[in-house]
Tab-separated table of C-alpha atoms in Angstrom:
chain	number	residue	atom	x	y	z
A	30	UNK	CA	-12.312	9.907	7.939
A	31	UNK	CA	-14.223	11.899	5.375
A	32	UNK	CA	-17.140	10.377	3.521
A	33	UNK	CA	-15.464	11.107	0.176
A	34	UNK	CA	-12.321	9.244	1.187
A	35	UNK	CA	-14.391	6.285	2.397
A	36	UNK	CA	-16.244	6.191	-0.940
A	37	UNK	CA	-12.969	6.315	-2.873
A	38	UNK	CA	-11.520	3.501	-0.752
A	39	UNK	CA	-14.645	1.458	-1.449
A	40	UNK	CA	-14.308	2.130	-5.193
A	41	UNK	CA	-10.725	0.858	-5.143
A	42	UNK	CA	-11.799	-2.255	-3.250
A	43	UNK	CA	-14.818	-3.046	-5.432
A	44	UNK	CA	-12.827	-2.504	-8.605
A	45	UNK	CA	-9.969	-4.688	-7.394
A	46	UNK	CA	-12.265	-7.502	-6.260
A	47	UNK	CA	-14.152	-7.495	-9.563
A	48	UNK	CA	-10.984	-7.348	-11.675
A	49	UNK	CA	-9.339	-10.116	-9.655
A	50	UNK	CA	-12.431	-12.317	-10.021
A	51	UNK	CA	-12.558	-11.723	-13.777
A	52	UNK	CA	-8.848	-12.278	-14.325
A	53	UNK	CA	-8.717	-15.471	-12.245
A	54	UNK	CA	-12.121	-16.816	-13.318
A	55	UNK	CA	-13.414	-16.772	-9.742
A	56	UNK	CA	-16.710	-15.866	-8.120
A	57	UNK	CA	-16.646	-12.542	-6.303
A	58	UNK	CA	-17.614	-14.332	-3.087
A	59	UNK	CA	-14.509	-16.542	-3.401
A	60	UNK	CA	-12.311	-13.504	-3.986
A	61	UNK	CA	-13.769	-11.835	-0.906
A	62	UNK	CA	-13.003	-14.946	1.159
A	63	UNK	CA	-9.435	-15.011	-0.165
A	64	UNK	CA	-8.964	-11.308	0.474
A	65	UNK	CA	-10.442	-11.646	3.958
A	66	UNK	CA	-8.136	-14.542	4.793
A	67	UNK	CA	-5.070	-12.431	3.994
A	68	UNK	CA	-6.438	-9.044	5.180
A	69	UNK	CA	-6.204	-7.655	1.655
A	70	UNK	CA	-9.110	-5.236	2.156
A	71	UNK	CA	-7.392	-3.698	5.180
A	72	UNK	CA	-4.122	-3.471	3.249
A	73	UNK	CA	-5.841	-1.771	0.304
A	74	UNK	CA	-7.371	0.774	2.680
A	75	UNK	CA	-3.983	1.373	4.318
A	76	UNK	CA	-2.440	2.076	0.896
A	77	UNK	CA	-5.162	4.518	-0.145
A	78	UNK	CA	-2.847	7.547	-0.212
A	79	UNK	CA	-0.769	5.920	-2.953
A	80	UNK	CA	-3.409	3.891	-4.782
A	81	UNK	CA	-5.952	6.670	-5.226
A	82	UNK	CA	-3.470	8.574	-7.383
A	83	UNK	CA	-2.982	5.624	-9.743
A	84	UNK	CA	-5.069	3.898	-12.361
A	85	UNK	CA	-7.533	1.449	-10.791
A	86	UNK	CA	-5.718	-1.417	-12.505
A	87	UNK	CA	-2.663	-0.693	-10.378
A	88	UNK	CA	-4.598	-1.883	-7.340
A	89	UNK	CA	-4.967	-5.310	-8.942
A	90	UNK	CA	-1.227	-5.418	-9.620
A	91	UNK	CA	-0.561	-4.401	-6.017
A	92	UNK	CA	-2.787	-7.189	-4.654
A	93	UNK	CA	-1.370	-9.844	-6.958
A	94	UNK	CA	2.148	-8.829	-5.973
A	95	UNK	CA	1.237	-8.946	-2.288
A	96	UNK	CA	-0.437	-12.350	-2.528
A	97	UNK	CA	2.500	-13.690	-4.523
A	98	UNK	CA	4.992	-12.516	-1.912
A	99	UNK	CA	3.139	-14.279	0.890
A	100	UNK	CA	2.627	-17.428	-1.172
A	101	UNK	CA	-1.164	-17.265	-1.270
């Protein structure tokens, strides 16, 4: 994996974690625990090819949709 791709994946993840925390009035550490429990970080990385072409806010929508579907 290229370094640029890894940095872009990390940007998507950091942005999504911060936006989720802000929207749901949670600490970032709690969001990271939630995301870890449901493998959200791995899923975000696996969807990089689609998500990197969208607005960063779309990643938050993607995660909220995913967590809603699994009942988290």
